[in-house]
Short mmCIF file of N, CA and C in Angstrom, two decimals:
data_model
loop_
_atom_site.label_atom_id
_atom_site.label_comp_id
_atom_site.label_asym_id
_atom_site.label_seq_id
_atom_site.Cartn_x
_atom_site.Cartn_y
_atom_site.Cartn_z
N UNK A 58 0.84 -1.17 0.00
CA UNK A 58 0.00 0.00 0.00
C UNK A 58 0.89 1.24 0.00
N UNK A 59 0.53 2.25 -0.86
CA UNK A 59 1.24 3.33 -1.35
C UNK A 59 1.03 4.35 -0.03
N UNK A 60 1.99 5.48 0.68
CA UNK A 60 2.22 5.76 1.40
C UNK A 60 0.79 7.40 1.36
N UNK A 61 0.35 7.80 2.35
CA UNK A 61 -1.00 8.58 2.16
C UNK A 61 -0.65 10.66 2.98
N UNK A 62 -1.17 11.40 2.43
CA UNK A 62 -0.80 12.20 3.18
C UNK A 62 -2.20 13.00 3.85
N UNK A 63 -1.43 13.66 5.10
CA UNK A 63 -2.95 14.63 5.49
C UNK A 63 -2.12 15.83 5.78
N UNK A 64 -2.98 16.97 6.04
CA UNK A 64 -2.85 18.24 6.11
C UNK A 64 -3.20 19.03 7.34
N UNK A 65 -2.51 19.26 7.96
CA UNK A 65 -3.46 19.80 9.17
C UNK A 65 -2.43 20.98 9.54
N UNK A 66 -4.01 21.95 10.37
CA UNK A 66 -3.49 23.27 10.78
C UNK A 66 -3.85 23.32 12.46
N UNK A 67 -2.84 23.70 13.34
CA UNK A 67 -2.78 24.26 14.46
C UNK A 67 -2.49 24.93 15.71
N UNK A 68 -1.75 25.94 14.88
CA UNK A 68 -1.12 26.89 15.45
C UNK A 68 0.64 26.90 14.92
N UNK A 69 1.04 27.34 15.19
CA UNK A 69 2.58 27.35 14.95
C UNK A 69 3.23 26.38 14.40
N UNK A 70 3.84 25.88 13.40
CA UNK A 70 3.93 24.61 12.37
C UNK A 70 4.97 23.98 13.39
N UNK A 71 6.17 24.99 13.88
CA UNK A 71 6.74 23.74 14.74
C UNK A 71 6.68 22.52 15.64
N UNK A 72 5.63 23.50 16.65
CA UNK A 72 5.17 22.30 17.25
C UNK A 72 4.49 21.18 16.98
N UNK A 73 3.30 21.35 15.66
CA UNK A 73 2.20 20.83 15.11
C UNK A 73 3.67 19.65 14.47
N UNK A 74 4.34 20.31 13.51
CA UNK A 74 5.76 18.96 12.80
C UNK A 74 6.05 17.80 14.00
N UNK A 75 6.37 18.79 15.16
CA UNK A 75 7.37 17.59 15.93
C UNK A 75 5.87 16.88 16.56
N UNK A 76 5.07 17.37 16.91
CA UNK A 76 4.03 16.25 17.40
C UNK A 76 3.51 15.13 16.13
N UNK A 77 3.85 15.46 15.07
CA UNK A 77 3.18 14.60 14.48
C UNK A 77 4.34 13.41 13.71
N UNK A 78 5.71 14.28 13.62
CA UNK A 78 6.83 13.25 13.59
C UNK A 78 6.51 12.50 14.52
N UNK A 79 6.67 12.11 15.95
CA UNK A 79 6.83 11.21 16.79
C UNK A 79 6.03 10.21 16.32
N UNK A 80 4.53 10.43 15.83
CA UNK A 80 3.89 9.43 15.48
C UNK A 80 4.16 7.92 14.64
N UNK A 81 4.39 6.58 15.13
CA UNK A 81 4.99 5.52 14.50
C UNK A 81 3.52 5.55 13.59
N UNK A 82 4.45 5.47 12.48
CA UNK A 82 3.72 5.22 10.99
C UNK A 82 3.92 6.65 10.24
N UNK A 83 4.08 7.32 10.53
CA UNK A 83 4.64 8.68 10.30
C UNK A 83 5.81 8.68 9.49
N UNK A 84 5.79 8.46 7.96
CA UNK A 84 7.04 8.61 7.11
C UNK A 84 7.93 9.77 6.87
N UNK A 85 7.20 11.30 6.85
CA UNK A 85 7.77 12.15 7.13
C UNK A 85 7.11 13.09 7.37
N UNK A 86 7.30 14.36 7.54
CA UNK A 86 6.61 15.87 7.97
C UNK A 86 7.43 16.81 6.98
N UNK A 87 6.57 17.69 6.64
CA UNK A 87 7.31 18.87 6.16
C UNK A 87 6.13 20.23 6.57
N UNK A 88 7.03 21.32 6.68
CA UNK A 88 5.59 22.42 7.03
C UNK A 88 5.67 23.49 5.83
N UNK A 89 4.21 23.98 6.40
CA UNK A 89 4.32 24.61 5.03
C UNK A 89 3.07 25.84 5.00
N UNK A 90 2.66 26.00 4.19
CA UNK A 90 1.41 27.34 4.07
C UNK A 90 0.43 26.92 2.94
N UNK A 91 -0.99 26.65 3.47
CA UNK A 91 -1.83 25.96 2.30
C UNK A 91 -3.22 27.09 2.59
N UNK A 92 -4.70 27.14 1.83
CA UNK A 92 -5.36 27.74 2.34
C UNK A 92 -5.66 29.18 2.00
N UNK A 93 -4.22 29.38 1.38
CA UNK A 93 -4.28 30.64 0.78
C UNK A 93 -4.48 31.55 -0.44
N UNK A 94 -4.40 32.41 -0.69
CA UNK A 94 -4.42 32.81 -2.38
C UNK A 94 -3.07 33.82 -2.98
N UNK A 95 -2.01 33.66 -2.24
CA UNK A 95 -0.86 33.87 -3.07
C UNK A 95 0.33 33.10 -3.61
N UNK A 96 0.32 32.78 -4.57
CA UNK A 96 0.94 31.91 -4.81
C UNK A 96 2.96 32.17 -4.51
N UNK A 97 2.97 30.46 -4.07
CA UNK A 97 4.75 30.49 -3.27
C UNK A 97 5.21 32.00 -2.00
N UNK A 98 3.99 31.72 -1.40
CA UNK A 98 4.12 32.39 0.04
C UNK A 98 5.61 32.24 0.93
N UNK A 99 5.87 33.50 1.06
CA UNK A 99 6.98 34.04 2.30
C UNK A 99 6.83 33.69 3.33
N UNK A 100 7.26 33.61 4.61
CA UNK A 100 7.16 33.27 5.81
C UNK A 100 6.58 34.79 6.08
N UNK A 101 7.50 35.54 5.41
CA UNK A 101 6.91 37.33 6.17
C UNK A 101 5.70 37.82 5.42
N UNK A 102 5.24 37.12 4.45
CA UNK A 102 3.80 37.22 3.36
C UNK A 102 2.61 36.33 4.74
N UNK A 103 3.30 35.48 5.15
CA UNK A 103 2.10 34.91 5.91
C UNK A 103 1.49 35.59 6.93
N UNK A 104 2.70 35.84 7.82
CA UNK A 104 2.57 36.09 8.95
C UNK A 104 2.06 37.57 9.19
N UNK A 105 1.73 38.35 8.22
CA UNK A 105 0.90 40.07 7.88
C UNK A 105 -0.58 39.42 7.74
N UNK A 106 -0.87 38.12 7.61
CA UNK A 106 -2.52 37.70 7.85
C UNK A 106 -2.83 38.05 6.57
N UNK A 107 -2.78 38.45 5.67
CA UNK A 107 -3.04 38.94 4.21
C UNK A 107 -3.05 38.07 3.48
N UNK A 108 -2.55 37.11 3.46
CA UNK A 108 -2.44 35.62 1.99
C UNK A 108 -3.49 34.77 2.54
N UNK A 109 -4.16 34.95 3.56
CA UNK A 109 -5.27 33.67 3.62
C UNK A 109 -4.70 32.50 4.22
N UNK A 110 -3.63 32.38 4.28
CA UNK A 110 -2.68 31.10 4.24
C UNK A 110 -2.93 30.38 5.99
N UNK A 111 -2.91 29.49 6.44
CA UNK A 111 -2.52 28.73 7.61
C UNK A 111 -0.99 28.17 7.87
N UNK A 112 -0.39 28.15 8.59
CA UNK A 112 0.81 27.25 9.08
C UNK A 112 0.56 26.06 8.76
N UNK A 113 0.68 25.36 8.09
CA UNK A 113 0.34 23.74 8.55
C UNK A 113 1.36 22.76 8.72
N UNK A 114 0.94 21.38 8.58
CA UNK A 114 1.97 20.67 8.44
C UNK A 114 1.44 19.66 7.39
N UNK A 115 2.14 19.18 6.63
CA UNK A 115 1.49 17.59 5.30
C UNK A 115 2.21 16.78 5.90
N UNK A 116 1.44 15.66 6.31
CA UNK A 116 2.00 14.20 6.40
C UNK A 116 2.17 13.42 6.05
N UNK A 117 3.62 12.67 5.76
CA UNK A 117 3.10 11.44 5.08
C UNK A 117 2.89 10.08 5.61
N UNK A 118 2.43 9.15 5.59
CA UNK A 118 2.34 8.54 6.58
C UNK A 118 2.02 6.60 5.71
N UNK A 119 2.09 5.83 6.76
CA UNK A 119 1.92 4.76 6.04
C UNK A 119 0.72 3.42 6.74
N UNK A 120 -0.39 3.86 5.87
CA UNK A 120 -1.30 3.11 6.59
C UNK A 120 -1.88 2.34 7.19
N UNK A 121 -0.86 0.90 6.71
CA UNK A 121 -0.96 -0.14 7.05
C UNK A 121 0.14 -0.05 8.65
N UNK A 122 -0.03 1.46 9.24
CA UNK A 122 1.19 1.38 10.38
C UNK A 122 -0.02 1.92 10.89
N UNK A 123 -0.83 3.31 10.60
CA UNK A 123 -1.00 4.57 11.53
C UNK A 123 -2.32 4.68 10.45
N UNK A 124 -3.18 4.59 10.60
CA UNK A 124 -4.19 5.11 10.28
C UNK A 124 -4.73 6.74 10.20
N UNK A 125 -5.87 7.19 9.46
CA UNK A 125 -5.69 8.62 9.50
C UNK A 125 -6.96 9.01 10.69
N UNK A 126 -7.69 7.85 11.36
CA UNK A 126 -8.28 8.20 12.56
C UNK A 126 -7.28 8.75 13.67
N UNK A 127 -6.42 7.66 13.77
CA UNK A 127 -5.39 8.27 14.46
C UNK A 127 -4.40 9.23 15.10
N UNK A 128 -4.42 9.95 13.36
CA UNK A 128 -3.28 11.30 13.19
C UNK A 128 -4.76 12.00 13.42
N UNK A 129 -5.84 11.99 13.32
CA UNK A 129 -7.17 12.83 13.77
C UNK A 129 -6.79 13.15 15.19
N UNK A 130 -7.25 12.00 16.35
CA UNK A 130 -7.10 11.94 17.46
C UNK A 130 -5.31 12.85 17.67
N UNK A 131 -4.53 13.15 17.47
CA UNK A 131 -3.17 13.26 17.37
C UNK A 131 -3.36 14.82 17.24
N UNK A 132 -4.06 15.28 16.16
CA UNK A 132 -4.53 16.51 15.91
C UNK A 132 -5.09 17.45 17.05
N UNK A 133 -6.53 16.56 17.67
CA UNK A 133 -7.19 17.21 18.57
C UNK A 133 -6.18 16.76 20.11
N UNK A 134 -5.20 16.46 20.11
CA UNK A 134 -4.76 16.53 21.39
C UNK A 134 -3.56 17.56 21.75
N UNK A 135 -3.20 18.01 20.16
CA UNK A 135 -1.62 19.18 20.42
C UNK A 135 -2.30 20.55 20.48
N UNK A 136 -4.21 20.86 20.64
CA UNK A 136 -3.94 22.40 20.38
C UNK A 136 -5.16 22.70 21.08
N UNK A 137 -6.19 23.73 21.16
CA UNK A 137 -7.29 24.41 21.54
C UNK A 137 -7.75 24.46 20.49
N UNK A 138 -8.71 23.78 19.88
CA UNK A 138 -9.56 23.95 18.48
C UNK A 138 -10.97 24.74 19.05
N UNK A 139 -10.66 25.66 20.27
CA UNK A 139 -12.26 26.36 20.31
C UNK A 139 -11.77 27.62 20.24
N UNK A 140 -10.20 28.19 19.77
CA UNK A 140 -10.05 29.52 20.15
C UNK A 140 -9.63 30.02 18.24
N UNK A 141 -10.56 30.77 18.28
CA UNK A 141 -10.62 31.07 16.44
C UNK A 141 -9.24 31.93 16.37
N UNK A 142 -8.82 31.53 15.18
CA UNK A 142 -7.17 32.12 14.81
C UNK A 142 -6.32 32.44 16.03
N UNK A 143 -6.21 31.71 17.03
CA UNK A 143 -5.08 31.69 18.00
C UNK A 143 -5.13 30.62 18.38
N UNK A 144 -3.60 30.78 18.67
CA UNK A 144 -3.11 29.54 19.41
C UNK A 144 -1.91 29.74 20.47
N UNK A 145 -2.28 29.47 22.05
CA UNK A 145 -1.64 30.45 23.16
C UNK A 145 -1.14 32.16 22.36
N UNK A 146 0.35 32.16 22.70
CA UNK A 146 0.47 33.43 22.14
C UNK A 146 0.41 34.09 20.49
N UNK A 147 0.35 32.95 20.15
CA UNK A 147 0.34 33.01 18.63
C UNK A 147 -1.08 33.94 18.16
N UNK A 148 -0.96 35.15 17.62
CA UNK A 148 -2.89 35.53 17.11
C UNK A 148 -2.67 35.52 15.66
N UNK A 149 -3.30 35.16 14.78
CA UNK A 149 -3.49 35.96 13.49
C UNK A 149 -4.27 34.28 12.58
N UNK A 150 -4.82 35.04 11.49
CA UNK A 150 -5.27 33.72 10.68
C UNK A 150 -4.64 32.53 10.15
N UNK A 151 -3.29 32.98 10.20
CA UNK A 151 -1.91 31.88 10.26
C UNK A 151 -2.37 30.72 11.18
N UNK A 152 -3.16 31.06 12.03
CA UNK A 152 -2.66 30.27 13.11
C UNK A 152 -4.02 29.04 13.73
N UNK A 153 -5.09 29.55 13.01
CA UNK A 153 -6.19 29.18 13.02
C UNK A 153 -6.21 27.25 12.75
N UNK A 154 -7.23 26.87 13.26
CA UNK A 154 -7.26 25.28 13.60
C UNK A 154 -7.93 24.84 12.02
N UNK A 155 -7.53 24.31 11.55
CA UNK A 155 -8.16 23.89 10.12
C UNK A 155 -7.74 22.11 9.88
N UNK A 156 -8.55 21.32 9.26
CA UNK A 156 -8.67 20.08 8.75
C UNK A 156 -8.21 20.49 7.11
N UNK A 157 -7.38 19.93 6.62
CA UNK A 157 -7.38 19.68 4.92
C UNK A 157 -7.44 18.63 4.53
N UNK A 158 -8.73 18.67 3.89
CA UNK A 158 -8.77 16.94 3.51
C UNK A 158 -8.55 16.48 2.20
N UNK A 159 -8.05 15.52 1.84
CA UNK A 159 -7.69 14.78 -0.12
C UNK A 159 -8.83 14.02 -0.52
N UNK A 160 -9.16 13.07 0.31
CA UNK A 160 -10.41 12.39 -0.09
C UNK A 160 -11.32 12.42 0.65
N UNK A 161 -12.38 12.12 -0.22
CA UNK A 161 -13.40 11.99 0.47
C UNK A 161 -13.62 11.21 1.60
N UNK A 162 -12.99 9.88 1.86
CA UNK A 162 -13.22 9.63 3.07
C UNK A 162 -12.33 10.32 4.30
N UNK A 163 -11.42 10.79 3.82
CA UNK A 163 -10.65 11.99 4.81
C UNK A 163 -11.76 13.04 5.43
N UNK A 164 -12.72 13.39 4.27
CA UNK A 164 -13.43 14.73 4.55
C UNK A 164 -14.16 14.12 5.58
N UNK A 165 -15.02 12.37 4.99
CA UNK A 165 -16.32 11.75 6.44
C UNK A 165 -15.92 11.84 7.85
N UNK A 166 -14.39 11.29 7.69
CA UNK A 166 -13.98 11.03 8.92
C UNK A 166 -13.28 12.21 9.92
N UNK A 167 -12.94 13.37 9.19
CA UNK A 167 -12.61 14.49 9.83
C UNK A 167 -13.54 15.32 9.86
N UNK A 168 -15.03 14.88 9.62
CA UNK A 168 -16.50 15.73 10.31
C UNK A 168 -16.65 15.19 11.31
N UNK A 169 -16.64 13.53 11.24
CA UNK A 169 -17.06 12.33 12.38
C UNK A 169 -16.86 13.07 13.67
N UNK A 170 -15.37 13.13 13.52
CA UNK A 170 -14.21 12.89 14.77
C UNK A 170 -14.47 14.46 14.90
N UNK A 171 -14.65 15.68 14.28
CA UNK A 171 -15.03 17.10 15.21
C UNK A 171 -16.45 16.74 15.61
N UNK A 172 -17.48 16.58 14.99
CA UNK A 172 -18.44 16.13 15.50
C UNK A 172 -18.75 15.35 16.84
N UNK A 173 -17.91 14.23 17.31
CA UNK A 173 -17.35 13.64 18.91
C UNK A 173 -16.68 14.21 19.56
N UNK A 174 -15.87 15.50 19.00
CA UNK A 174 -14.96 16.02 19.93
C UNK A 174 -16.30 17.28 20.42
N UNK A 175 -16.68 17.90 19.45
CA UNK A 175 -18.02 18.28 20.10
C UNK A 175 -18.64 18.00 21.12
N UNK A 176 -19.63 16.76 20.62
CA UNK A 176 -20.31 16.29 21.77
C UNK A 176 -19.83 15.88 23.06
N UNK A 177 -18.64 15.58 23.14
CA UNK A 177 -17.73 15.13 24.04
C UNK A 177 -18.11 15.89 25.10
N UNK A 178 -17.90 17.45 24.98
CA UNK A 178 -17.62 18.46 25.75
C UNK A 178 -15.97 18.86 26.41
N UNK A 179 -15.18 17.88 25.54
CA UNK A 179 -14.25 17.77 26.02
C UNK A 179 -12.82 19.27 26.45
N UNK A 180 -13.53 20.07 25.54
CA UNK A 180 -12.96 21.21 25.35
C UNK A 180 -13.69 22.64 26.05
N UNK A 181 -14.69 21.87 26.56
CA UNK A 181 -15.82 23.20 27.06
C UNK A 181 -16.11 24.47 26.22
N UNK A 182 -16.01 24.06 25.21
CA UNK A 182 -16.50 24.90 24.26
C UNK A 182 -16.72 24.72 22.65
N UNK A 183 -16.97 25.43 22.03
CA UNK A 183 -17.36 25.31 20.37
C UNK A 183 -16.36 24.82 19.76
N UNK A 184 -16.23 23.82 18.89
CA UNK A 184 -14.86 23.80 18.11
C UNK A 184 -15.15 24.95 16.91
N UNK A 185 -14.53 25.57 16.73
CA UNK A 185 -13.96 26.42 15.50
C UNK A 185 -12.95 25.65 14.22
N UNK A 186 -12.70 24.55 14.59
CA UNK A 186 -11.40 23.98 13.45
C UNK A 186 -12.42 23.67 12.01
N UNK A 187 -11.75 24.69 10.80
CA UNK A 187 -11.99 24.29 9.41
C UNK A 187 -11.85 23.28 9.18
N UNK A 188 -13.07 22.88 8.36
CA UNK A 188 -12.56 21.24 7.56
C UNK A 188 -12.82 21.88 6.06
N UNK A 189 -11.83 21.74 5.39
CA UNK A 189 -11.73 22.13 3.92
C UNK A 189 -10.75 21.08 2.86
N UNK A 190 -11.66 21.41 1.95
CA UNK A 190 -10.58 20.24 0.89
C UNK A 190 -8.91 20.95 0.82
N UNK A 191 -8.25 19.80 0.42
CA UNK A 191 -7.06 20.20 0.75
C UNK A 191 -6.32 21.26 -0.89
N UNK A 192 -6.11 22.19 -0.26
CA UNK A 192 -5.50 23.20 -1.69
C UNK A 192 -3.89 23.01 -1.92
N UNK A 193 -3.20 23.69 -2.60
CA UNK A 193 -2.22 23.92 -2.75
C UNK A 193 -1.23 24.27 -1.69
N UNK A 194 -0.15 23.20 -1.60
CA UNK A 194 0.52 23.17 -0.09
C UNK A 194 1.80 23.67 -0.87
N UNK A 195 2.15 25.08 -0.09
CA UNK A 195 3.93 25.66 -0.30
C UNK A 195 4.55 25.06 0.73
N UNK A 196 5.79 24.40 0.33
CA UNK A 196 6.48 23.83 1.62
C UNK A 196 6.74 25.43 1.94
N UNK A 197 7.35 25.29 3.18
CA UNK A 197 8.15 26.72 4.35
C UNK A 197 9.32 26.78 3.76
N UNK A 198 9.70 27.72 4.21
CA UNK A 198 11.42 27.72 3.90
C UNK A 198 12.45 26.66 4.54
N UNK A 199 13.32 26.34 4.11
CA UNK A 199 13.92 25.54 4.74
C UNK A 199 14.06 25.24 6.08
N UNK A 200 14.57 26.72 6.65
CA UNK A 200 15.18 27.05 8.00
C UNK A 200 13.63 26.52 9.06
N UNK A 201 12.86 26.69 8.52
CA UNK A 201 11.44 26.20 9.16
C UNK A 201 11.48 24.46 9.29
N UNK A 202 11.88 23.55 8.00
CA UNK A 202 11.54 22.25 8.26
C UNK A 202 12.52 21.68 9.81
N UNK A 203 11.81 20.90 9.89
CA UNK A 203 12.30 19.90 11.19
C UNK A 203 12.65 21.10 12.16
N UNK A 204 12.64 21.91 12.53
CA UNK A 204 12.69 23.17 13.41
C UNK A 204 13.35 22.91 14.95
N UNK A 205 12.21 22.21 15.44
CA UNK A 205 12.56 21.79 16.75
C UNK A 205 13.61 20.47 16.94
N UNK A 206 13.54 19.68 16.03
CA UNK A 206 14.92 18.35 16.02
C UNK A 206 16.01 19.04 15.79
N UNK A 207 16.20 20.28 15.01
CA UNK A 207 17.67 20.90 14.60
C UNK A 207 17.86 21.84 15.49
N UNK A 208 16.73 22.35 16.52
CA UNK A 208 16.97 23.34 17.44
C UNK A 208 16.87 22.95 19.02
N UNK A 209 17.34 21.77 19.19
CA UNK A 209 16.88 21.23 20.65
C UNK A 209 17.27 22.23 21.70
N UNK A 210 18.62 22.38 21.29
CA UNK A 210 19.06 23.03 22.72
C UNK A 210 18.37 24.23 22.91
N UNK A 211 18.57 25.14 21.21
CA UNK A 211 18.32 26.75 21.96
C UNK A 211 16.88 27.10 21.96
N UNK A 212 15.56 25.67 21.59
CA UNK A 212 14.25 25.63 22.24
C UNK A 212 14.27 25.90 23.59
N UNK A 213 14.89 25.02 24.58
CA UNK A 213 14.66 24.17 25.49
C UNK A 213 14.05 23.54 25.87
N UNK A 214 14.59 22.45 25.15
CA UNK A 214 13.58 21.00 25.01
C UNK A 214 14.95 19.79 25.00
#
């Protein structure tokens, strides 16, 4: 089985990369800016809120390891999907909680699973996270990929 990707937005791409690297079945991460309407977006084009764009991250992943219920559940546990375009200190539409989905059963199952995180109450409040088909993904600039694995120390982590 050929290796599958998903798209997801939630707040600051670094953290969203390294939480979703750790994941076994997880072939690789790259981050990037999707969502938007300028084409081959800047890091400093994003972050003025003007391109439409989100932080995200694309995954690739391998199914017969990690399923994409999974990287769902994985999603709703790294962020606050009830606080519209922020994330802790982070504010702007960059930063906003969004689903990008490829197929259609990506799209069923990433209504399902906000739909339970809903009812749940688990968040005490509204989810706000977009579910949208997945658009045109700009990888980041370099200095952005793997961020936190090449920056352990001067994170502190």
């Amino acid at each position: 089985m050929e290796p599958e990707r998903a798209t997801f937005a939630a707040g600051c791409f670094w953290g969203v990369e390294a939480a979703f690297a750790e994941v076994a079945g997880v072939v690789s991460t790259r981050v990037g800016y999707t969502g938007g309407t300028v084409e081959h977006p800047t890091y400093e084009q994003v972050c003025t809120g003007r391109t439409g764009h989100a932080e995200a991250v694309e995954v690739t992943f391998d199914p017969m390891v990690v399923g994409y219920d999974h990287l769902l559940i994985r999603f709703w546990s790294i962020h606050d999907p009830t606080t519209k375009d922020r994330q802790g200190p982070d504010v702007g539409t960059q930063y906003r909680s969004a689903i990008f989905t490829r197929t259609d059963e990506q799209f069923r199952k990433a209504v399902a699973s906000l739909e339970r995180m809903n009812a749940s109450g688990r968040f005490g409040g509204h989810i706000v996270t977009e579910i949208l088909p997945a658009d045109r993904f700009w990888p980041a600039e370099e200095y952005h990929q793997q961020y936190f694995r090449r920056n352990r120390h001067s994170c502190g982590i």
